[in-house]
Tab-separated table of C-alpha atoms in Angstrom:
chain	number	residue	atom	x	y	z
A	1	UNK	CA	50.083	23.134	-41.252
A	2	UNK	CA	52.788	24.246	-38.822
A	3	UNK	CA	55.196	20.896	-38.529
A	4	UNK	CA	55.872	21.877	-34.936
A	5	UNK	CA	52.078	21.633	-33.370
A	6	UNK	CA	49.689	18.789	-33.798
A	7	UNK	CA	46.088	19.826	-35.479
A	8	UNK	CA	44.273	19.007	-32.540
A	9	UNK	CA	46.491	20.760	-29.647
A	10	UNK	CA	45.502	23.986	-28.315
A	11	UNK	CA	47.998	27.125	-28.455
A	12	UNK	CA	49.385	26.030	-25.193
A	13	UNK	CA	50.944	23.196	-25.825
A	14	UNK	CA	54.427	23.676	-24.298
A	15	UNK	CA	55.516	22.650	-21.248
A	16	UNK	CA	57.982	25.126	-19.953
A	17	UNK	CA	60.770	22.881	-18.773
A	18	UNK	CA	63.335	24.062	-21.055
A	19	UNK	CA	66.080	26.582	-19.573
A	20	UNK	CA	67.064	28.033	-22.397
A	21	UNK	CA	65.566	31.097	-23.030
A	22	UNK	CA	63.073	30.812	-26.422
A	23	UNK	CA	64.734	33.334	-28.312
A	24	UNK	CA	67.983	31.720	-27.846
A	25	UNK	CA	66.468	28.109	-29.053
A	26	UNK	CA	64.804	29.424	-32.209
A	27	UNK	CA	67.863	31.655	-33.030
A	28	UNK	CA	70.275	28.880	-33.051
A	29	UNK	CA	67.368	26.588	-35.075
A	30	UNK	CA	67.516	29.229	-37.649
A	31	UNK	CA	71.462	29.517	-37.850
A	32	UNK	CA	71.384	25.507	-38.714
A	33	UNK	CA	67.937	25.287	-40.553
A	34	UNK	CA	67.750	28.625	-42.057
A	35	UNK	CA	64.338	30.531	-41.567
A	36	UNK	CA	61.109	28.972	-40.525
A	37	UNK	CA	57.662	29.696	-41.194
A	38	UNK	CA	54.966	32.306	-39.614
A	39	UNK	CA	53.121	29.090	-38.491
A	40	UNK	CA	56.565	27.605	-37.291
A	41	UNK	CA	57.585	30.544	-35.510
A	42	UNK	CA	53.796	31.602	-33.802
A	43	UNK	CA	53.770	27.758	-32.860
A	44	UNK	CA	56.799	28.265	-30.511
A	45	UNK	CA	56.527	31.299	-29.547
A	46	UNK	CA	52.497	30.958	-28.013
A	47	UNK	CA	53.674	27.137	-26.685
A	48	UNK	CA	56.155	28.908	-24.451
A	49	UNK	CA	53.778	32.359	-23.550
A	50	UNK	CA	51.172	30.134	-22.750
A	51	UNK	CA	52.316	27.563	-20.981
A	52	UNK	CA	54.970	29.938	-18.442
A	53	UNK	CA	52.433	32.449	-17.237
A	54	UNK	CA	48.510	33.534	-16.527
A	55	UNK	CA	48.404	36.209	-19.102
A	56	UNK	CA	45.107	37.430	-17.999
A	57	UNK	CA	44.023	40.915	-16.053
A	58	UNK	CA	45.119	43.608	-14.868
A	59	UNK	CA	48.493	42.267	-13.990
A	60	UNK	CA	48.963	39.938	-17.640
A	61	UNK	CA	48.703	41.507	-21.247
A	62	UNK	CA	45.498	41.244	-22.087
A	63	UNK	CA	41.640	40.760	-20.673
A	64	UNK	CA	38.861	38.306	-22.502
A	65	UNK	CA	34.833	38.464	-22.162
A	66	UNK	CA	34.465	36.310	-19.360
A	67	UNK	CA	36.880	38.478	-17.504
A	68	UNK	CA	34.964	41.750	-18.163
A	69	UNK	CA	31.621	40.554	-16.441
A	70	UNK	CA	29.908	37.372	-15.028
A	71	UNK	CA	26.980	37.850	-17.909
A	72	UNK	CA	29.305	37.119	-20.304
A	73	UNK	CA	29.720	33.703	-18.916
A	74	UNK	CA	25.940	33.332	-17.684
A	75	UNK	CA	24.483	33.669	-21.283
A	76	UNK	CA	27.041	31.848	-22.988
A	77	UNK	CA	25.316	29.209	-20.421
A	78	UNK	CA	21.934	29.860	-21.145
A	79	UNK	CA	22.662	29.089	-24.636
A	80	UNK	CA	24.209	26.087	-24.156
A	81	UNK	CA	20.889	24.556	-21.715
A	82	UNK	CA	18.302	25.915	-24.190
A	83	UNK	CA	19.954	24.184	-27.188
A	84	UNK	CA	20.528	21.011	-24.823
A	85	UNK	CA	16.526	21.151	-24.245
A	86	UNK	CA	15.003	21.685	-27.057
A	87	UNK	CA	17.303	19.059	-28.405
A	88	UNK	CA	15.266	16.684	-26.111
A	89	UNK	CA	17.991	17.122	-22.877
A	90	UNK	CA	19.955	14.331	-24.326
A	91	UNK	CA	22.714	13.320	-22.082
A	92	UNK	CA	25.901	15.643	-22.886
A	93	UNK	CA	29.459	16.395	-21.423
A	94	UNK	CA	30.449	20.262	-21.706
A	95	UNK	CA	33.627	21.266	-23.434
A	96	UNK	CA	35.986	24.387	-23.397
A	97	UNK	CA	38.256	24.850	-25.575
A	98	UNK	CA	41.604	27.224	-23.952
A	99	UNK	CA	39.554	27.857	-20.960
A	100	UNK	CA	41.491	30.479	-19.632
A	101	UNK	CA	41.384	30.948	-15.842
A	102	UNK	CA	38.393	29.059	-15.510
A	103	UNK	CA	35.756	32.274	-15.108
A	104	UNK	CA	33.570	31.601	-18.237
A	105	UNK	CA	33.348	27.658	-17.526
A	106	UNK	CA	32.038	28.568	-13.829
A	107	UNK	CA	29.831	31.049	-14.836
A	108	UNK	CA	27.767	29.614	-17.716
A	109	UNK	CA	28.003	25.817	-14.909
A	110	UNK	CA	25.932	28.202	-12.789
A	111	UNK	CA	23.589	29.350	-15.587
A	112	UNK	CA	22.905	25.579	-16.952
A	113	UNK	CA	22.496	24.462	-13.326
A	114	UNK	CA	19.337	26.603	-12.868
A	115	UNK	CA	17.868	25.734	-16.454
A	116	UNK	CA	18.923	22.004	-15.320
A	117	UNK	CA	21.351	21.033	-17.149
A	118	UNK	CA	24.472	19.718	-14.812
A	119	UNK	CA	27.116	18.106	-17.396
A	120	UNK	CA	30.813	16.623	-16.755
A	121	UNK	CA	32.776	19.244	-17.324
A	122	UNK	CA	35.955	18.724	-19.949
A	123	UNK	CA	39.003	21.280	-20.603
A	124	UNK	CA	41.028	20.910	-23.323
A	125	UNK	CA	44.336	22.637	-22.186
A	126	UNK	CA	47.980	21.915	-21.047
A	127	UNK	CA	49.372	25.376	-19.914
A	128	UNK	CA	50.328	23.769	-16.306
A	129	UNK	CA	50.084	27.343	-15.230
A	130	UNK	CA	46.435	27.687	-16.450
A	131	UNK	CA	45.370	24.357	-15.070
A	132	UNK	CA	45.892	25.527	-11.577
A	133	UNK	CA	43.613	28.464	-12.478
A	134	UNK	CA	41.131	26.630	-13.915
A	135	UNK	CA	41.111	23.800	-10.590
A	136	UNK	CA	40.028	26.640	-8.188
A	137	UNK	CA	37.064	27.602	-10.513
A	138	UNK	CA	35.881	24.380	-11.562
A	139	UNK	CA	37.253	21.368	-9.492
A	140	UNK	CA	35.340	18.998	-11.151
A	141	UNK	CA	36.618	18.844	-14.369
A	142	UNK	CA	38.106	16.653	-16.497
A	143	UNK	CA	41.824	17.977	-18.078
A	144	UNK	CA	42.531	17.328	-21.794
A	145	UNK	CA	45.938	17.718	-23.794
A	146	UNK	CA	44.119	17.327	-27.497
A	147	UNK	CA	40.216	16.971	-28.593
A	148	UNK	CA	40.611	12.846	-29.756
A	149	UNK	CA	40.646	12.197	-25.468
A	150	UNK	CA	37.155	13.244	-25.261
A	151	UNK	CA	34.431	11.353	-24.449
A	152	UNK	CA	32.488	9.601	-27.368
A	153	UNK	CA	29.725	7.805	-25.479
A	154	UNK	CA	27.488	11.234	-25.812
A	155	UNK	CA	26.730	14.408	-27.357
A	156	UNK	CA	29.270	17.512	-26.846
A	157	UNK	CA	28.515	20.861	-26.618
A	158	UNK	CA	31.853	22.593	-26.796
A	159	UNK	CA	32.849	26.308	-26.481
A	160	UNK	CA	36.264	28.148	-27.794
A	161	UNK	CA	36.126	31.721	-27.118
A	162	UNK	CA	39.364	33.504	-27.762
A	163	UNK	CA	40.819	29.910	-29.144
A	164	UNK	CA	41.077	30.058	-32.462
A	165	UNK	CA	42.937	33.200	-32.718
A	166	UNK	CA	46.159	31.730	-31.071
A	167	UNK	CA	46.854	28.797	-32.842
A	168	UNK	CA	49.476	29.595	-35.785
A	169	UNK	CA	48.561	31.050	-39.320
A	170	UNK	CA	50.952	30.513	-42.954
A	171	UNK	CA	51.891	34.213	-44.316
A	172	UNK	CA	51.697	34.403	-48.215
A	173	UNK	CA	53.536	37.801	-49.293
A	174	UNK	CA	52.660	38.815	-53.434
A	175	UNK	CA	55.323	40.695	-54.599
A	176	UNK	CA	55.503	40.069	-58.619
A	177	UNK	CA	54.369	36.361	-57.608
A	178	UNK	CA	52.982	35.067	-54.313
A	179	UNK	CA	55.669	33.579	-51.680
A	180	UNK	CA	55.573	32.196	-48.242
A	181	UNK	CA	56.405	34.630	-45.525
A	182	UNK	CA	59.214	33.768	-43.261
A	183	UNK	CA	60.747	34.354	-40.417
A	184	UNK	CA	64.382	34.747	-40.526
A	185	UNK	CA	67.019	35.484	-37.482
A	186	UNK	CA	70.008	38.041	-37.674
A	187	UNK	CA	71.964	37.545	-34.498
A	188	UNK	CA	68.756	37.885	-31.889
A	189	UNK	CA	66.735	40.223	-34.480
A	190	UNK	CA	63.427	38.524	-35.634
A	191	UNK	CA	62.182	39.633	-39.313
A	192	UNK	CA	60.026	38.460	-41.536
A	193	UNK	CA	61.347	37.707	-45.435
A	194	UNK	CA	59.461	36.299	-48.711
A	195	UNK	CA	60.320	32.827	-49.728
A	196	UNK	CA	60.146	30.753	-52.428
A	197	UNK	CA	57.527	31.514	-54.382
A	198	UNK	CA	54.373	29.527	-54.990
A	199	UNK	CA	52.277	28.576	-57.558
A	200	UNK	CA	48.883	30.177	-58.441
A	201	UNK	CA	46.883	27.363	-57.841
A	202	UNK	CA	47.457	27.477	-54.033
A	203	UNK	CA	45.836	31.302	-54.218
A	204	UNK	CA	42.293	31.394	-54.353
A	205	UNK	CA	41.318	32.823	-57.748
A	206	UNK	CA	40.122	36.524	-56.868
A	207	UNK	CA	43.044	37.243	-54.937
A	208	UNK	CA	45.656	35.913	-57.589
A	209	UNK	CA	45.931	39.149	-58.660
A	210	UNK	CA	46.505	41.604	-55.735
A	211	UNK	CA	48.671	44.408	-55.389
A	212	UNK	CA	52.115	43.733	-54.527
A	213	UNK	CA	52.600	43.733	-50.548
A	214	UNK	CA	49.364	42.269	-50.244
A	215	UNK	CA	49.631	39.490	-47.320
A	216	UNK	CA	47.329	36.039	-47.475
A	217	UNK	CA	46.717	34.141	-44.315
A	218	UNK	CA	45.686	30.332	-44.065
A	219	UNK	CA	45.895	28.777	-40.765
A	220	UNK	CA	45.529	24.701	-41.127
A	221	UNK	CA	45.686	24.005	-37.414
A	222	UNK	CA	42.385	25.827	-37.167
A	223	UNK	CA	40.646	23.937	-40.049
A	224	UNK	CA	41.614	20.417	-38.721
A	225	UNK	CA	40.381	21.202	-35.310
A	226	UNK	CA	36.682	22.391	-37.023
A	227	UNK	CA	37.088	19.389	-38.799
A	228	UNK	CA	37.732	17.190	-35.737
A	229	UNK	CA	35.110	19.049	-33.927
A	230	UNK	CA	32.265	19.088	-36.653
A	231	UNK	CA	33.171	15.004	-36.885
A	232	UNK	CA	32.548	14.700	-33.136
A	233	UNK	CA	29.025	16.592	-33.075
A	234	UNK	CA	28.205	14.882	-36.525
A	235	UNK	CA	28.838	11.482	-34.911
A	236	UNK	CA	27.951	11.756	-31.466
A	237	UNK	CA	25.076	14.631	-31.575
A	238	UNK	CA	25.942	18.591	-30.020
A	239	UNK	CA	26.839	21.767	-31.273
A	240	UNK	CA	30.107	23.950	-31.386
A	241	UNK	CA	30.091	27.578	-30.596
A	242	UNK	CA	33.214	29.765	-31.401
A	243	UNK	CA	33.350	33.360	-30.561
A	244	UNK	CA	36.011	35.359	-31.447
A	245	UNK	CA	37.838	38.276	-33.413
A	246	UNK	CA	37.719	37.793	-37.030
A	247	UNK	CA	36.152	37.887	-40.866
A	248	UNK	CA	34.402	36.092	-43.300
A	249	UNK	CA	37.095	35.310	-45.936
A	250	UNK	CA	38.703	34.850	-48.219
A	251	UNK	CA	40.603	38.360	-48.104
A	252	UNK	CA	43.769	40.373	-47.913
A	253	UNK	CA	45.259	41.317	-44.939
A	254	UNK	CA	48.697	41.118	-42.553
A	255	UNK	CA	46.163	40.603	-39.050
A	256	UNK	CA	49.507	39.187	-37.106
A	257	UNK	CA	49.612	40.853	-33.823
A	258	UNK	CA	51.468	41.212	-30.666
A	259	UNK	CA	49.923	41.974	-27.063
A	260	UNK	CA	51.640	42.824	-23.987
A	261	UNK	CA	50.891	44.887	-20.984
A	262	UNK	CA	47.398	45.650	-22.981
A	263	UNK	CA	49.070	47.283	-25.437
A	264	UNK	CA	50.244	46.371	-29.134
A	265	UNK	CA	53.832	45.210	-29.494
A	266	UNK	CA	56.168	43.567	-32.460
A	267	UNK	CA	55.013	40.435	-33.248
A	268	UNK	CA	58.562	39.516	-34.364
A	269	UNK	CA	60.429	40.814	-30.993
A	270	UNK	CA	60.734	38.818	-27.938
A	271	UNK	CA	58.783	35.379	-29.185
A	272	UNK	CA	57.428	33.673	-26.570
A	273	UNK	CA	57.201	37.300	-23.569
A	274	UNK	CA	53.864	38.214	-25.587
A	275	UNK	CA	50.955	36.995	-26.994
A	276	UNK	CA	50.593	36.131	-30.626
A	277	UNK	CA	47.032	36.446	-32.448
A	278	UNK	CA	45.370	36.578	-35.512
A	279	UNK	CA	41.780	37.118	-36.667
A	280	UNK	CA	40.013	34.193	-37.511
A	281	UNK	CA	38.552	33.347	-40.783
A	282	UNK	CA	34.706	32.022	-40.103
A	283	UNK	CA	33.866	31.762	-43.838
A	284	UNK	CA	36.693	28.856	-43.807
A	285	UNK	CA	35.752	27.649	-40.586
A	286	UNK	CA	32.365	27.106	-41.407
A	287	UNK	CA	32.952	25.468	-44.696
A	288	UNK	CA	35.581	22.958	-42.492
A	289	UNK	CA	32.687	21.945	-40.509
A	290	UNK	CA	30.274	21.577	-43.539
A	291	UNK	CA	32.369	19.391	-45.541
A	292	UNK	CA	32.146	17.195	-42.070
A	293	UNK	CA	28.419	17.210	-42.240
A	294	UNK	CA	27.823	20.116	-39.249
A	295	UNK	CA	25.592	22.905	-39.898
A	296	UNK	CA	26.899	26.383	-40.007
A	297	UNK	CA	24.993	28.864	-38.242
A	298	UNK	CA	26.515	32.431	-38.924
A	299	UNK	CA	28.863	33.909	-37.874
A	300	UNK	CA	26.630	36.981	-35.971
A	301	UNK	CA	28.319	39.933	-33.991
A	302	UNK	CA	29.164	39.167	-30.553
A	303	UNK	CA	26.598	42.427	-30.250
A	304	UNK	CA	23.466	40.415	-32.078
A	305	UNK	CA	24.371	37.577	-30.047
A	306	UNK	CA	24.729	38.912	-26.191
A	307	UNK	CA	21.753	41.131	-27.139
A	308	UNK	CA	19.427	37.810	-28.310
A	309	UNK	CA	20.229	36.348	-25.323
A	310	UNK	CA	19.285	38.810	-22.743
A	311	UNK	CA	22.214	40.604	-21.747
A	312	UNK	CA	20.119	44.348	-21.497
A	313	UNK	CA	17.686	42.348	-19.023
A	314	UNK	CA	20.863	40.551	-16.951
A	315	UNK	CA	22.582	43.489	-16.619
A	316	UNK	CA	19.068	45.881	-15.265
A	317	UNK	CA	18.507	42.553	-12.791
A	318	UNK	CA	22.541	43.019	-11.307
A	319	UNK	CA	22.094	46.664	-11.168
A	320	UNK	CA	18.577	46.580	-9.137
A	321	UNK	CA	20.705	43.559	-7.091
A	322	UNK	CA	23.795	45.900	-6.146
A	323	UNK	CA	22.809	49.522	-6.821
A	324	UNK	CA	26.799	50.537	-5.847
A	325	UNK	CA	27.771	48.795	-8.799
A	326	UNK	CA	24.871	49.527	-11.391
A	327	UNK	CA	27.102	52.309	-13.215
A	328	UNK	CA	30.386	49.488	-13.568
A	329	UNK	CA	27.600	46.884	-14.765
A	330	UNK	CA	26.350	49.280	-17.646
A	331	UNK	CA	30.329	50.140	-18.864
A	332	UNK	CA	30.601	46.063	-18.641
A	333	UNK	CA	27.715	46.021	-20.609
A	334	UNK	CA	28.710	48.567	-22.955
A	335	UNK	CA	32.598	46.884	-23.478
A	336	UNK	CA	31.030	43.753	-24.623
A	337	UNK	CA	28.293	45.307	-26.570
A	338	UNK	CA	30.139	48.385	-28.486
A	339	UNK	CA	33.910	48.068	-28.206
A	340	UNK	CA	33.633	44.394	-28.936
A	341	UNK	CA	30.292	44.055	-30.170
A	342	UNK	CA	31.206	44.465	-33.760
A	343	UNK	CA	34.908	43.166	-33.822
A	344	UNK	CA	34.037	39.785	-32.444
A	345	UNK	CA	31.955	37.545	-33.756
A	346	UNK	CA	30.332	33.587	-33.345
A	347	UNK	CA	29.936	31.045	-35.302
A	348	UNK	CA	27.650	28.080	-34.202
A	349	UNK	CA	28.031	24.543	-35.514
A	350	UNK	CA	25.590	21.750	-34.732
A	351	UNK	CA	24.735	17.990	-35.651
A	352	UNK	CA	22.403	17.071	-37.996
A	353	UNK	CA	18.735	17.073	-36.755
A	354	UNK	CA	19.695	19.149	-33.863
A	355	UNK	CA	17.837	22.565	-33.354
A	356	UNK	CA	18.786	26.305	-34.990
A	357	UNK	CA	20.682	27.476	-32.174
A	358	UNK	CA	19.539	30.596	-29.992
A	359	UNK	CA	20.454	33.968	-31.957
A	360	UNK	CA	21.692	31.889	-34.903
A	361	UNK	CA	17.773	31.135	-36.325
């Protein structure tokens, strides 16, 4: 676990009140402490991005779902209020998880509001930047700087989409043994270097024995939030949905990326000007929230999802609704469906006793 950002804070977690610039800070940490971790270093760096800018659209460095078209949003919705009533419309308070600017929150409210379902709404973030975003949208809601401030007198139904990703992953490098990846700092250069090494007994078996260069990634943050999530629904009745780029693990892999100006970049230059990512392991994710007592459901495409919950018949009733726009609805349609339809994916966790969530049965 990164020593630098609590398990249960999202990747935004700075506050952007220092004046020093980032690079400077973690430059002159390095020159007293030596090198710091991946985890260390991602931790900073997405604290900073996230908290000094709205990195969405045209205009930031990169563009989610939600962003891409309102259906998106709308079945995310429906899939909350048909799990809420066939679990017997029990009463529930709706959760996001890095909610962006807002537009997904707003658009599956909508959605629930016609199948009936009209929670308190609850955001877990602290970018002050994105808060002011997220106030136009959806006024109502409550703000939250971690996941133990929410409510425990009722169920939760909570949605991370794009979350996961950001918050920071441990590097293991195997050269003739396996050592912890670092990040190291020669004047204002960024690199990473191997460690010390590390027993086998921290690999998991089948991959104790891949070929030198092969990287291992492990991200802690991300299995104490399942936990802390999969303990809430356990205890308090709901369901978890997470939807985002990723695998089912364990495997091989350097996934570490950069994004600005929607375009790759260095993941070691300029920390804290881009955004930091990596895919997300569900196979680990899921067994987090088992060993909680949640039940797993998936992970599915993003494609087998949207397409179980009507996205072919939302998109033909926008198009017949604005003809002008029918061809812009399709390419939506298609982005979410084909470009991302195979790359993302979402994994569903609910409480004991609850129902087999849409597209997950």
């Amino acid at each position: 676990m990164s020593e630098e950002t609590p398990p249960l804070t999202p990747p935004a977690s700075g506050r952007g009140t220092e004046t020093t610039p980032l690079t400077d800070r973690l430059a002159s940490a390095m020159t007293l402490a030596g090198p710091m971790s991946v985890a260390q270093f991602m931790a900073a760096a997405n604290a900073h991005y996230y908290a000094s800018r709205d990195p969405l659209g045209t205009a930031g460095d990169f563009t989610t779902a939600p962003e891409i078209s309102q259906m998106f949003g709308e079945l995310i919705g429906l899939w909350c209020a048909d799990l809420w009533d066939r679990a017997g419309r029990p009463d529930v308070a709706w959760v996001e998880l890095g909610p962006g600017r807002g537009t997904l929150a707003a658009d599956a409210l909508r959605a629930m509001a016609r199948a009936g379902l009209t929670p308190p709404v609850h955001f877990v973030e602290t970018s002050p930047v994105l808060r002011v975003r997220q106030a136009e949208r959806v006024p109502n809601a409550t703000w939250h700087d971690a996941i133990d401030t929410l409510p425990t007198d009722r169920a939760l139904i909570v949605v991370a989409n794009e979350f996961f990703d950001a918050l920071p992953i441990r590097q293991l490098v195997k050269r003739e043994q396996w050592h912890e990846r670092l990040v190291a700092c020669q004047d204002t250069l960024f690199l990473p270097i191997a460690g010390a090494a590390l027993p086998d007994s921290v690999i998991p078996e089948p991959l104790r024995d891949a070929a030198p260069g092969s990287i291992l990634e492990a991200s802690p943050d991300s299995i104490a939030v399942m936990r802390a999530l999969a303990a809430r629904v356990v205890a308090q009745g709901g369901a978890v949905l997470a939807i985002d780029y990723g695998y089912e693990g364990p495997a091989v892999g350097d996934t570490l990326q950069a994004v600005r100006g929607h375009g790759f970049a260095n993941p070691f230059d300029t920390p804290g000007e881009q955004d930091l990512t990596a895919h997300v392991d569900f196979a680990t994710l899921a067994a987090a929230a088992q060993g909680c007592g949640g039940v797993a459901w998936g992970p599915v495409d993003q494609r087998d999802l949207l397409g179980a919950l009507g996205i072919d018949a939302r998109a033909s009733v926008l198009a017949a609704a604005s003809p002008d726009r029918a061809d812009r609805i399709l390419a939506d349609r298609n982005r979410l469906m084909q470009a991302m339809g195979t790359l993302f994916k979402a994994l569903a966790v609910t409480a004991p006793g609850w129902p087999a969530p849409a597209a997950f049965a």
